[in-house]
Short mmCIF file of C-alpha atoms and ligand atoms in Angstrom, two decimals:
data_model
loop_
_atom_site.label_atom_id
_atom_site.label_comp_id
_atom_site.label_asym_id
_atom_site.label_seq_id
_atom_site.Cartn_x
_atom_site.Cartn_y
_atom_site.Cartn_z
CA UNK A 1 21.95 -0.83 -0.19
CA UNK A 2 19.87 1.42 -1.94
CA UNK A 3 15.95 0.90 -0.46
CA UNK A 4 12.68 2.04 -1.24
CA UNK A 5 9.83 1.70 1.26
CA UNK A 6 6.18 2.48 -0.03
CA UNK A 7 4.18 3.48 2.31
CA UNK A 8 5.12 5.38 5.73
CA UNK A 9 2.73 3.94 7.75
CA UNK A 10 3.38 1.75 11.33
CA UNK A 11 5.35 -0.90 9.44
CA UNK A 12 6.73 1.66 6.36
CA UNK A 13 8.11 4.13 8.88
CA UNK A 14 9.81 1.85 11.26
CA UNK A 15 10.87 -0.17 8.31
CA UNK A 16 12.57 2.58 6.35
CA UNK A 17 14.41 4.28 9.98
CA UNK A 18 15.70 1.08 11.22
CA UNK A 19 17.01 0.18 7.73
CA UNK A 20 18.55 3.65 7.09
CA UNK A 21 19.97 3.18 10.62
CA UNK A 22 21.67 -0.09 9.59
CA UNK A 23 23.60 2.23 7.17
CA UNK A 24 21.84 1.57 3.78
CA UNK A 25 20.12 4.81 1.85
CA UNK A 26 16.47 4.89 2.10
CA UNK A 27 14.09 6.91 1.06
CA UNK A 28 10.39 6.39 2.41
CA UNK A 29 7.59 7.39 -0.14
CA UNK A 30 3.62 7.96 0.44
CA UNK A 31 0.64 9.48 -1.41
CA UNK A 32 -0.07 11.64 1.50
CA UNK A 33 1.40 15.10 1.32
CA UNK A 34 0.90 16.56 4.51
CA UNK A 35 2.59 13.47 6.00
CA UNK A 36 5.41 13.82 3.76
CA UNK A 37 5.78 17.42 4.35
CA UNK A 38 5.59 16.49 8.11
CA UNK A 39 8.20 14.08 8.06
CA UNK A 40 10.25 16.37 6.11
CA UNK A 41 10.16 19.34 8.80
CA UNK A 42 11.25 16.61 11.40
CA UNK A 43 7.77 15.51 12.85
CA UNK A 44 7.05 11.92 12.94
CA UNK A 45 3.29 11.52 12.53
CA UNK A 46 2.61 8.65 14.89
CA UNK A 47 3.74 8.13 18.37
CA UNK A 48 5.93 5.15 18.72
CA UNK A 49 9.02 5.19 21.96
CA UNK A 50 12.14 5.99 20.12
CA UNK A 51 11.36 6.21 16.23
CA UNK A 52 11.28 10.08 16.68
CA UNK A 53 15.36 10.58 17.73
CA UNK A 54 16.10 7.63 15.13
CA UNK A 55 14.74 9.20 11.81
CA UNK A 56 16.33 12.50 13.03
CA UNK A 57 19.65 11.24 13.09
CA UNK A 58 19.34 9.37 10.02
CA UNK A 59 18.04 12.83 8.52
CA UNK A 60 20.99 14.71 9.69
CA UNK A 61 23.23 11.50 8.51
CA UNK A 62 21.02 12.26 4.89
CA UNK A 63 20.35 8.44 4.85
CA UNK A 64 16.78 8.56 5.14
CA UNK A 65 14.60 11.06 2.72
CA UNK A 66 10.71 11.39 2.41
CA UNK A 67 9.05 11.68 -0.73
CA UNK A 68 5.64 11.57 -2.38
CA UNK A 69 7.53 11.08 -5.94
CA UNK A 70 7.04 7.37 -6.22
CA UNK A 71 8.90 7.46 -9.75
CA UNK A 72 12.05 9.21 -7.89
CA UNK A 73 11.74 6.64 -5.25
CA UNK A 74 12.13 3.67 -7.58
CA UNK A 75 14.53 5.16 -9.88
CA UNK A 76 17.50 5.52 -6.94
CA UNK A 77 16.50 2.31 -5.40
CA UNK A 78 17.64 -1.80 -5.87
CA UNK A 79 15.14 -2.77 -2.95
CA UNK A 80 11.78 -2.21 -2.97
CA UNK A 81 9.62 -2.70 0.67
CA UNK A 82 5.93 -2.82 -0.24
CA UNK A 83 4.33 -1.49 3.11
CA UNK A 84 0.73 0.15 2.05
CA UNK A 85 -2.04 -0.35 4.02
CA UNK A 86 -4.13 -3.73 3.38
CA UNK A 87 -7.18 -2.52 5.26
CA UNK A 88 -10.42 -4.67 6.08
CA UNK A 89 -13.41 -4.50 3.41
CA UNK A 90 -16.75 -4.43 5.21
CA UNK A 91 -16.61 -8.39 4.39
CA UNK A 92 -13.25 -8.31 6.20
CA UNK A 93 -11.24 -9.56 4.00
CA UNK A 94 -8.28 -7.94 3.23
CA UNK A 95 -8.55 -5.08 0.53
CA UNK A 96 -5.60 -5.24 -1.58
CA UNK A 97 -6.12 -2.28 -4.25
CA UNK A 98 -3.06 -0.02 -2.80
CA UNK A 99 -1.14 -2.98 -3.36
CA UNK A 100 -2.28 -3.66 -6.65
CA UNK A 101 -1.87 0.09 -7.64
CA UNK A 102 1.50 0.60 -6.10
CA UNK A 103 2.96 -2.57 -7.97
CA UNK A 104 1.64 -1.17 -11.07
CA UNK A 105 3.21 1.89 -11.15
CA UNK A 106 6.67 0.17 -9.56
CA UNK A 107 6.61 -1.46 -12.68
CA UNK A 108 5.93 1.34 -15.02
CA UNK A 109 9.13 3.06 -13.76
CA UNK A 110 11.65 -0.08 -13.08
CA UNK A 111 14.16 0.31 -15.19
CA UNK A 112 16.32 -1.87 -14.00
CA UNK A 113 16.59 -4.93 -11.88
CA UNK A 114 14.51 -4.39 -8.84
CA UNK A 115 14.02 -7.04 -6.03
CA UNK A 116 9.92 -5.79 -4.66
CA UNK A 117 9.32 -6.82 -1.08
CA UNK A 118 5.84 -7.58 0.07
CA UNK A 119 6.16 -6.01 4.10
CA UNK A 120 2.93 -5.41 4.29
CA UNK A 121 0.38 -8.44 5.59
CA UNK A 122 -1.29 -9.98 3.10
CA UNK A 123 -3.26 -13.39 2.56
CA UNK A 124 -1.29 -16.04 0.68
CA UNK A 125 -0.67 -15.75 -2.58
CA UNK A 126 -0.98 -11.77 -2.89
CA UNK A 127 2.85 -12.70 -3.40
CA UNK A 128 2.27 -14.33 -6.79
CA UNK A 129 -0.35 -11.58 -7.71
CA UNK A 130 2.10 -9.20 -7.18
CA UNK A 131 4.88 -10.83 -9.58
CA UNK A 132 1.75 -11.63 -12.09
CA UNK A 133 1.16 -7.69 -11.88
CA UNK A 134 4.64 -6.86 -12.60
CA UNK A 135 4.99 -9.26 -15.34
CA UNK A 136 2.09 -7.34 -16.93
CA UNK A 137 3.13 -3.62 -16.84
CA UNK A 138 7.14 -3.79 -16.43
CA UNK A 139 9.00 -2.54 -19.81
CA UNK A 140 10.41 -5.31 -22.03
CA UNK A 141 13.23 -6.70 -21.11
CA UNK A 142 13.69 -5.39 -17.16
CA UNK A 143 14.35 -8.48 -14.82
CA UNK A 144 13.19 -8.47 -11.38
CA UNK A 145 12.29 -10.55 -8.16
CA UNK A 146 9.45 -10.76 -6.00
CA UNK A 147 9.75 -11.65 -2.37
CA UNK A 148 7.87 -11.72 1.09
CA UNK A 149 9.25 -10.58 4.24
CA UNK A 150 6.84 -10.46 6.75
CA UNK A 151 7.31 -7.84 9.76
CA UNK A 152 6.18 -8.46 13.37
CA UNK A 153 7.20 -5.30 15.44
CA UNK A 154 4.66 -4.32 17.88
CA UNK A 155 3.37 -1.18 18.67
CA UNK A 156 4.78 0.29 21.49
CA UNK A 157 8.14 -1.67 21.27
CA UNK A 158 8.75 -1.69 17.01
CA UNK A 159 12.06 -0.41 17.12
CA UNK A 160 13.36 -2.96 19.52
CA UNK A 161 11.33 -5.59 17.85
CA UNK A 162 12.83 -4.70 14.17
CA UNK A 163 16.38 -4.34 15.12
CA UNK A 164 16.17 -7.35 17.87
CA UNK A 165 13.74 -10.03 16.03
CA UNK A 166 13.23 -13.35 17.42
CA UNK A 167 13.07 -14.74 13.21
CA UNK A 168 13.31 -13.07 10.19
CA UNK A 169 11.04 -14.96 7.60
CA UNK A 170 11.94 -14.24 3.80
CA UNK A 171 10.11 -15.73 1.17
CA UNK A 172 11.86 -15.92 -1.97
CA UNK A 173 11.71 -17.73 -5.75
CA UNK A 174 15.47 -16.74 -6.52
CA UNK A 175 18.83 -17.64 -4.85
CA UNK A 176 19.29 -13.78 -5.99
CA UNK A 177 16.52 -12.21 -3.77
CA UNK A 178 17.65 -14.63 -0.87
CA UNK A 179 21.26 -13.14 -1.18
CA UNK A 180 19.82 -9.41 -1.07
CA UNK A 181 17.84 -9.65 1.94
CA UNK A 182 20.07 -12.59 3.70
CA UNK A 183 23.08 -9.56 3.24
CA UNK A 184 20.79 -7.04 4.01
CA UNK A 185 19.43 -8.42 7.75
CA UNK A 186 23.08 -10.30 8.06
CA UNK A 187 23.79 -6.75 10.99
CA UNK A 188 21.01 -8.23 13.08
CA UNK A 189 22.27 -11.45 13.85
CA UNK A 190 19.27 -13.01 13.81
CA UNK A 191 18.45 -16.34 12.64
CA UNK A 192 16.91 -16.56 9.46
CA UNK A 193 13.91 -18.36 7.61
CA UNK A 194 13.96 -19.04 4.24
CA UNK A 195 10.65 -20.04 2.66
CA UNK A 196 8.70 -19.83 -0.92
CA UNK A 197 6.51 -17.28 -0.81
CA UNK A 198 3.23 -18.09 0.50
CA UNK A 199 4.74 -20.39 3.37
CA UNK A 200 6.32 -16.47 4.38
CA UNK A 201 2.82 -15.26 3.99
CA UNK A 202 1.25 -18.00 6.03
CA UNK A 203 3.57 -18.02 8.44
CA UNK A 204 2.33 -14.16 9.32
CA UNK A 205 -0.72 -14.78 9.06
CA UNK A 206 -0.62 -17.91 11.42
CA UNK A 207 1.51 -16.52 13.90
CA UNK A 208 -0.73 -13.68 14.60
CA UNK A 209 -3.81 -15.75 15.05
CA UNK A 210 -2.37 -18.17 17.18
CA UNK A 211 -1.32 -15.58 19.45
CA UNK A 212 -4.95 -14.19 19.55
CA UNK A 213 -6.04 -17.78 19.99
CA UNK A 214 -4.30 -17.93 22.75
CA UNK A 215 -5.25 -14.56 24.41
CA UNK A 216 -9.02 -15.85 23.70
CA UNK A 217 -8.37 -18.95 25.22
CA UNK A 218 -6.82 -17.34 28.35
CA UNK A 219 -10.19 -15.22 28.26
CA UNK A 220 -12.73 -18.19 28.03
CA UNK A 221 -10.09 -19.69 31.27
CA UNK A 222 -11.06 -16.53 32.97
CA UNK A 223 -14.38 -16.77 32.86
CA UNK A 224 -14.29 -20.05 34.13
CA UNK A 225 -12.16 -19.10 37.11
CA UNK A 226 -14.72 -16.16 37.94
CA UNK A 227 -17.38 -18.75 38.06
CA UNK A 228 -15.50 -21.13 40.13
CA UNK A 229 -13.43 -19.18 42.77
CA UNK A 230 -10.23 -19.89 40.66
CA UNK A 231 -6.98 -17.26 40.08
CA UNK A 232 -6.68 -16.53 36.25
CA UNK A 233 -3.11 -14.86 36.98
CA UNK A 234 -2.39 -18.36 39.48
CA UNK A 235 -3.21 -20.27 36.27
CA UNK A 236 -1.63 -18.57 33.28
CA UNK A 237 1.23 -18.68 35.42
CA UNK A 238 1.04 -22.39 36.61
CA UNK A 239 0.61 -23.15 32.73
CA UNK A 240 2.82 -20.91 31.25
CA UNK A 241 5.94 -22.67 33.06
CA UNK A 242 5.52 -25.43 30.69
CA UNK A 243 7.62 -24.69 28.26
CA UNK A 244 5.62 -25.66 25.41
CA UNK A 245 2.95 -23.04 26.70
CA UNK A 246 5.33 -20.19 27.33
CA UNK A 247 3.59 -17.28 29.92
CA UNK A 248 3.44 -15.03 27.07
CA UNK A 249 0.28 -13.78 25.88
CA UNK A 250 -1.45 -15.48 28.36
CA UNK A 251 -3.00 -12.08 30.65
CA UNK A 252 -6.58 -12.31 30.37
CA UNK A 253 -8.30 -9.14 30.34
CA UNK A 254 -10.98 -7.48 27.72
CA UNK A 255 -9.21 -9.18 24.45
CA UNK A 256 -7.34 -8.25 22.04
CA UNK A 257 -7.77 -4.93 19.66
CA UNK A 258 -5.43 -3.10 17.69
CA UNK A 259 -5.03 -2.59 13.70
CA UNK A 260 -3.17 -6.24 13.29
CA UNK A 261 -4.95 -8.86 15.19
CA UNK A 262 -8.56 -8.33 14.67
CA UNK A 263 -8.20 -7.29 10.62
CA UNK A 264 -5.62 -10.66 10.56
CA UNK A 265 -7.83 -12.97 12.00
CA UNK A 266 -10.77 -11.67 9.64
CA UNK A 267 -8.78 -12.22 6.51
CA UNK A 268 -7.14 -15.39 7.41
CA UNK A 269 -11.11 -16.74 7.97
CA UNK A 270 -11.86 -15.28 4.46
CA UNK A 271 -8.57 -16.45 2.75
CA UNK A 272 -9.02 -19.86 4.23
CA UNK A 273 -12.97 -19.79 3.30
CA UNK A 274 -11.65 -18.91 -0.26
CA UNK A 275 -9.42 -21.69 -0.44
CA UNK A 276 -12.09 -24.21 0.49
CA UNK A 277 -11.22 -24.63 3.89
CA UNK A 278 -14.15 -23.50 7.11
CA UNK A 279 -11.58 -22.06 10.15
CA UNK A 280 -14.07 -22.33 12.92
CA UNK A 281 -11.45 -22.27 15.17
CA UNK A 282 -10.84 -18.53 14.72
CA UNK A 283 -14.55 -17.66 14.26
CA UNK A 284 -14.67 -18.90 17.90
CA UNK A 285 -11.49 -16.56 18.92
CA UNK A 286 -13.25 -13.61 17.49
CA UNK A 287 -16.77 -14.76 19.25
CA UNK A 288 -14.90 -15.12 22.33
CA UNK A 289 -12.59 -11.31 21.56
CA UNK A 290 -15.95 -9.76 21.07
CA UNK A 291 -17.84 -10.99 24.34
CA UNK A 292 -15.03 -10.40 26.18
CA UNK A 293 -15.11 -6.50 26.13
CA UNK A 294 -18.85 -6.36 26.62
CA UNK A 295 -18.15 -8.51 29.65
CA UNK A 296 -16.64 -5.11 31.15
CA UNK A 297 -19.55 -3.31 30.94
CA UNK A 298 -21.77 -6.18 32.82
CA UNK A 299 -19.34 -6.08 35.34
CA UNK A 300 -20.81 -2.26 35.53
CA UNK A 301 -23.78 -3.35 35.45
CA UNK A 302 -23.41 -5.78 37.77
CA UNK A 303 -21.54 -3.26 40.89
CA UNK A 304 -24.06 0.23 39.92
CA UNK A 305 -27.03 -1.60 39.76
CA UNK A 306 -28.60 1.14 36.96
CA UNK A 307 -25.81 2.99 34.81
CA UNK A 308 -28.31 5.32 33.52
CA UNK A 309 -27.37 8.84 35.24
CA UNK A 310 -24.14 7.38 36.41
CA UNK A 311 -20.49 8.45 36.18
CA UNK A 312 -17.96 6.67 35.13
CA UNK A 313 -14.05 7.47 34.73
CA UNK A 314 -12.41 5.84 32.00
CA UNK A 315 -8.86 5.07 32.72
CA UNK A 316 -6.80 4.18 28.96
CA UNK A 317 -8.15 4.62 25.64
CA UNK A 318 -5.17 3.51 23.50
CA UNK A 319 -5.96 -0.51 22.46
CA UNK A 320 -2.61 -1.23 24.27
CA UNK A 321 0.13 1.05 26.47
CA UNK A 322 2.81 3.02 24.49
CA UNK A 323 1.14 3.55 21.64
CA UNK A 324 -1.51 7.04 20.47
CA UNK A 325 -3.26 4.03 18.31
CA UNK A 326 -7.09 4.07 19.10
CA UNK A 327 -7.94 1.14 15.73
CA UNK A 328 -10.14 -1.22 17.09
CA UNK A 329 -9.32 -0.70 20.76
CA UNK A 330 -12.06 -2.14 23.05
CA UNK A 331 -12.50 1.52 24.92
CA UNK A 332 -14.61 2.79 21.46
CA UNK A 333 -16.70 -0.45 21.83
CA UNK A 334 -17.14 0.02 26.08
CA UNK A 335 -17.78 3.76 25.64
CA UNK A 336 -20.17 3.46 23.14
CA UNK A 337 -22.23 1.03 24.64
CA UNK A 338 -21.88 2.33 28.38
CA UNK A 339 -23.45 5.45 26.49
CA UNK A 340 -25.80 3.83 25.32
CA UNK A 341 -26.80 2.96 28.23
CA UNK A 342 -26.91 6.53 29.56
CA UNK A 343 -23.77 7.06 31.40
CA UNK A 344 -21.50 10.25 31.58
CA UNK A 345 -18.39 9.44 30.63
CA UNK A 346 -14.84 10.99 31.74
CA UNK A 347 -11.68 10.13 30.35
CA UNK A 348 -7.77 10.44 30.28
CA UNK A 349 -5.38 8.47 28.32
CA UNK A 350 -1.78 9.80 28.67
CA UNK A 351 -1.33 9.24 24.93
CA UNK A 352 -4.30 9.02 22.70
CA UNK A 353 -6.91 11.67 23.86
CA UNK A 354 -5.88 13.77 20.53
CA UNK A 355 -7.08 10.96 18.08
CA UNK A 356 -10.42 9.60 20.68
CA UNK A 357 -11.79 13.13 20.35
CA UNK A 358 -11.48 13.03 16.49
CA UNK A 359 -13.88 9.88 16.87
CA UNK A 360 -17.49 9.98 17.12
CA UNK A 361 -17.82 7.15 19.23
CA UNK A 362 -16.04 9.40 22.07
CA UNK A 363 -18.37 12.46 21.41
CA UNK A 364 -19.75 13.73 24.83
CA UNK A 365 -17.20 12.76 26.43
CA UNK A 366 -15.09 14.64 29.16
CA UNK A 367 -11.20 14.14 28.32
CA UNK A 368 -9.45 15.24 31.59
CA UNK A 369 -6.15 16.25 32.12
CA UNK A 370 -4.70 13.38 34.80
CA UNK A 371 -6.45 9.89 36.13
CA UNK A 372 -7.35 11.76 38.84
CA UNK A 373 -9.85 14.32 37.08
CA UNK A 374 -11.26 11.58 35.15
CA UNK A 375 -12.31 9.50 38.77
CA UNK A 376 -13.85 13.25 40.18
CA UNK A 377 -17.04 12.54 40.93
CA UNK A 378 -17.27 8.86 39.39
CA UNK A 379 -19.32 6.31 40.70
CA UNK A 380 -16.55 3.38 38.92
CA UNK A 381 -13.84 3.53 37.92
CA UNK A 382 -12.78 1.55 34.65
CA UNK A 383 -9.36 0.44 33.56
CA UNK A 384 -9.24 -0.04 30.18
CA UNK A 385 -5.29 0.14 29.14
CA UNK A 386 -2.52 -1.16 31.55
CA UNK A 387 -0.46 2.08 31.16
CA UNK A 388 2.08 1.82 34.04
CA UNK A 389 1.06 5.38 35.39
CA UNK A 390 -2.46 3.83 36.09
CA UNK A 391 -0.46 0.90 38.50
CA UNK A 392 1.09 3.46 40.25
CA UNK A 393 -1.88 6.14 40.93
CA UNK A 394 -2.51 7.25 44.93
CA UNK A 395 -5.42 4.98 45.54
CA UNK A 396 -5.99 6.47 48.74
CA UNK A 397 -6.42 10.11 46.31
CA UNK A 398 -8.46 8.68 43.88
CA UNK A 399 -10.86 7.22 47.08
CA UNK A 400 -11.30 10.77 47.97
CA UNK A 401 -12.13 11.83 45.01
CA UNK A 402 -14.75 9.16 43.98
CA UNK A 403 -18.51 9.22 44.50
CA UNK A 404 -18.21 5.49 45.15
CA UNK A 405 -15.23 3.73 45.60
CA UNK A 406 -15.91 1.60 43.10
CA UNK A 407 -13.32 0.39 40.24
CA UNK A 408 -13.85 -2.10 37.60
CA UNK A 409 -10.30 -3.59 35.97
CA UNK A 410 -10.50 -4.89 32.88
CA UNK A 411 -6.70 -5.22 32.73
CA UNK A 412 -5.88 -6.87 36.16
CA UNK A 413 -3.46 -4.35 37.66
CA UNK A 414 -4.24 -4.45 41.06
CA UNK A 415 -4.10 -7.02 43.59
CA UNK A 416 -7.63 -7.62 44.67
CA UNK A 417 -6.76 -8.18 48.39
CA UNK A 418 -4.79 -4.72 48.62
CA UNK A 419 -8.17 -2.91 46.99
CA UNK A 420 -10.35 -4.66 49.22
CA UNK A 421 -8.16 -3.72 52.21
CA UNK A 422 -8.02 0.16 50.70
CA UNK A 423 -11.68 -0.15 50.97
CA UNK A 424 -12.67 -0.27 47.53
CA UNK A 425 -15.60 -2.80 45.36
CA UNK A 426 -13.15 -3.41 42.98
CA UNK A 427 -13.86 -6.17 40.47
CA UNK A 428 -11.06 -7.38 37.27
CA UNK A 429 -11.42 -10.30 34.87
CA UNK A 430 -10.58 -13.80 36.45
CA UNK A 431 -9.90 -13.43 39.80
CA UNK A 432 -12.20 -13.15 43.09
C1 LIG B 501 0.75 -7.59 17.10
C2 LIG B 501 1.82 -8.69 17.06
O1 LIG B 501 2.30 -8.94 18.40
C3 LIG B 501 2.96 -8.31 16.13
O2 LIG B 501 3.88 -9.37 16.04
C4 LIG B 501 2.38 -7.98 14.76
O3 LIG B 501 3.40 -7.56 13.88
C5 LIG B 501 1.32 -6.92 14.86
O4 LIG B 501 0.31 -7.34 15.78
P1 LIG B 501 0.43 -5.23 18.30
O5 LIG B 501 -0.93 -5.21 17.69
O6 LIG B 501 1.27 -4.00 18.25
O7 LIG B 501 1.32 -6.44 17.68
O8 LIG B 501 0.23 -5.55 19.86
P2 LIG B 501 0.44 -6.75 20.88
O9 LIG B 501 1.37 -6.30 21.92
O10 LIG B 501 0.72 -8.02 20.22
O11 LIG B 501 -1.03 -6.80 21.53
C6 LIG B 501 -2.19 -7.02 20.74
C7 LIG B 501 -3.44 -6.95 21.59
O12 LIG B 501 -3.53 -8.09 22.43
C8 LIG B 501 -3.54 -5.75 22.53
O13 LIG B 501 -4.86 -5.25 22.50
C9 LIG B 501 -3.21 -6.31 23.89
O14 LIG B 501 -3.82 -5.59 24.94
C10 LIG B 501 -3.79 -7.71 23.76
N1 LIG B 501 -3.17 -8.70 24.65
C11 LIG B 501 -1.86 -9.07 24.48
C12 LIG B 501 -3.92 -9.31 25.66
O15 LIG B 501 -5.12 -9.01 25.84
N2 LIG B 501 -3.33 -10.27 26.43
C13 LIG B 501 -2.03 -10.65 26.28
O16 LIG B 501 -1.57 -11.54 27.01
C14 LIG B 501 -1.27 -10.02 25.26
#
């Protein structure tokens, strides 16, 4: 099939590779020249496992071009992906103004029957604003469809998500549009989910809040078990072999962060609130998210006695392993606070360093080449991202090379028995 994907963002550029890959022609348009001209000279602008070999053999196979011409990109296209950004306003609801722009000018330049795919998130019923948008600026006469296909790749593990989903959700008015994209996903095997429109967009929505409900929940569980002498890791496990539970999303830790889960959550609350309806539920998930990562810096607190003057080594800054992505990960929030506080900071994140330093939350602070420069000197240690280099470090090194032997885990990748035995204070989330 001829595709067009608007926007070569997270979703965009995994989008348009893995669809090129399935042998269709794509060609992956953006207002932002230098990351067009990037993409163009064979550098992928984000780092993601994998996506950099898979656009450059669909480059060399010329099934996958990059563009900033959004008129050229409609004009040798049937499919249109949607995949701008839909970033948080300061209210945090969802700003949809790229989204309204690009389906403007999609429409100015259709010419022909066009099916326009909504990839991006987006509350309900952005769906139908879409198709009213279209209806207003398309030439006389030119037929198209408008349809929602939600995407939920992950960072770290998109490409593998995309091409191996667990559901592919399309939301659709016309038996035509649910032909297109029912042919078009048919190589995955996957089952699929045909909905109307705003069920698709609900269904996003939902999906990702319930899975930060339940890494809140997991969170509040912890706190209990720290109180009482209980194993968080004994009980997500003991629950998550009901099957109805599932162990997934169930590691407690310092909550969730990331560009998806705290901007969904926000805009579900407002969407709902606009609709009539008070989601307390969530508020409490986000309360809960929030605490949860100034818990860490308590725990500081609570082992130094007096940060002021102190060192501390920060191990992770990316809001997750396998990803560069620093949006909304907890480490800007610790930092910034254990600052605040008057601590020197030192840090090393094997992927991510590059963007922190760009951010003026991390200003002051000591990036360092390994984990183990980042400990020199420190009186704690912090984990802050589970990256599997951290669970594999020489403890009995990074001892040595510590003021005080002291680590805080706010990602639970030690046992504590082992540390204790090592000789270290070493306090995580949940567990004695
Ligand atoms: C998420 C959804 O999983 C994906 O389906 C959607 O398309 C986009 O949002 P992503 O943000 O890439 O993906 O990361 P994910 O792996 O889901 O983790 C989100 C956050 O939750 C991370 O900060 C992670 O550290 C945290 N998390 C996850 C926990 O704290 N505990 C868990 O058990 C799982």
């Amino acid at each position: 099939m001829k595709i067009a994907v608007i926007g070569a963002g997270y979703v965009g550029l995994v989008t348009a590779a893995c669809l090129a890959d399935l042998g269709n022609d794509v060609i992956c348009n953006d207002i932002d020249s230098g990351k067009i001209s990037k993409l163009n000279r064979g550098a992928i602008p984000i780092y993601e496992p994998g996506l950099d070999d898979l656009i450059k053999r669909n480059r060399r196979e010329k099934r996958i071009k990059f563009t900033t011409n959004l008129r050229s990109a409609v004009e040798s296209s049937e499919v249109i992906f949607i995949a701008v950004g839909t970033p948080p306003k300061d209210s945090g609801e969802a700003d949809l103004t790229h989204i309204e722009a690009v389906a403007r000018d999609i429409a100015r330049y259709m010419k022909s029957y066009h099916l326009v795919v909504e990839k991006s998130t987006t509350p309900v019923e952005t769906g139908i604003w879409i198709k009213k948008t279209l209806e207003s600026y398309a030439r006389k006469g030119v037929k198209f469809d408008v349809a929602s296909n939600p995407e939920f790749l992950r960072e770290g593990s998109a490409i593998g998500d995309f091409m191996r989903p667990d559901r592919i959700i399309i939301g659709v008015e016309s038996k035509k549009a649910e032909a297109i994209l029912t042919e078009l996903y048919r190589p995955l095997g996957s089952e699929i989910i045909v909905t109307n429109i705003n069920s698709a967009e609900i269904i996003k929505h939902a999906s990702n809040s319930f899975l930060a409900t339940k890494i809140s929940f997991i969170n509040a569980v912890a706190n209990i078990c720290e109180r009482s002498g209980a194993d968080v890791e004994e009980v997500a496990r003991g629950m998550g072999l009901d099957k109805r539970i599932g162990r997934s999303f169930l590691d407690a830790g310092i909550g969730f962060g990331g560009f998806c889960f705290p901007k969904d959550i926000e805009a579900f609350i407002h969407i709902s609130e606009k609709l009539g309806y008070n989601f307390e539920l969530l508020k409490s998930v986000k309360r809960i998210n929030e605490a949860q990562r100034l818990l860490l810096v308590k725990k500081v607190e609570k082992v130094l006695w007096n940060i002021k003057g102190k060192t501390i080594g920060v191990l992770g800054l990316a809001f997750k392993p396998n990803t560069d992505d620093m949006r909304f990960a907890p480490s800007s929030t610790i930092i910034e606070k254990l600052k605040q506080e008057g601590a020197h900071i030192r840090a090393y994140d094997p992927q991510s360093m590059g963007r922190a330093r760009q951010l003026p939350e991390f200003k002051g602070v000591r990036f360092c080449k390994d984990p183990y420069g980042a400990v020199k000197g420190a009186d704690c240690a912090l984990i802050v991202t589970e990256w599997n280099e951290f669970k594999e470090l020489d403890l009995k090194k990074i001892k040595k090379l510590m003021c005080q032997p002291v680590i805080v885990d706010g990602r639970n990748i030690y046992e504590p028995k082992m540390m204790k035995d090592l000789g270290f204070k070493y306090n995580c989330i949940g567990r004695a």
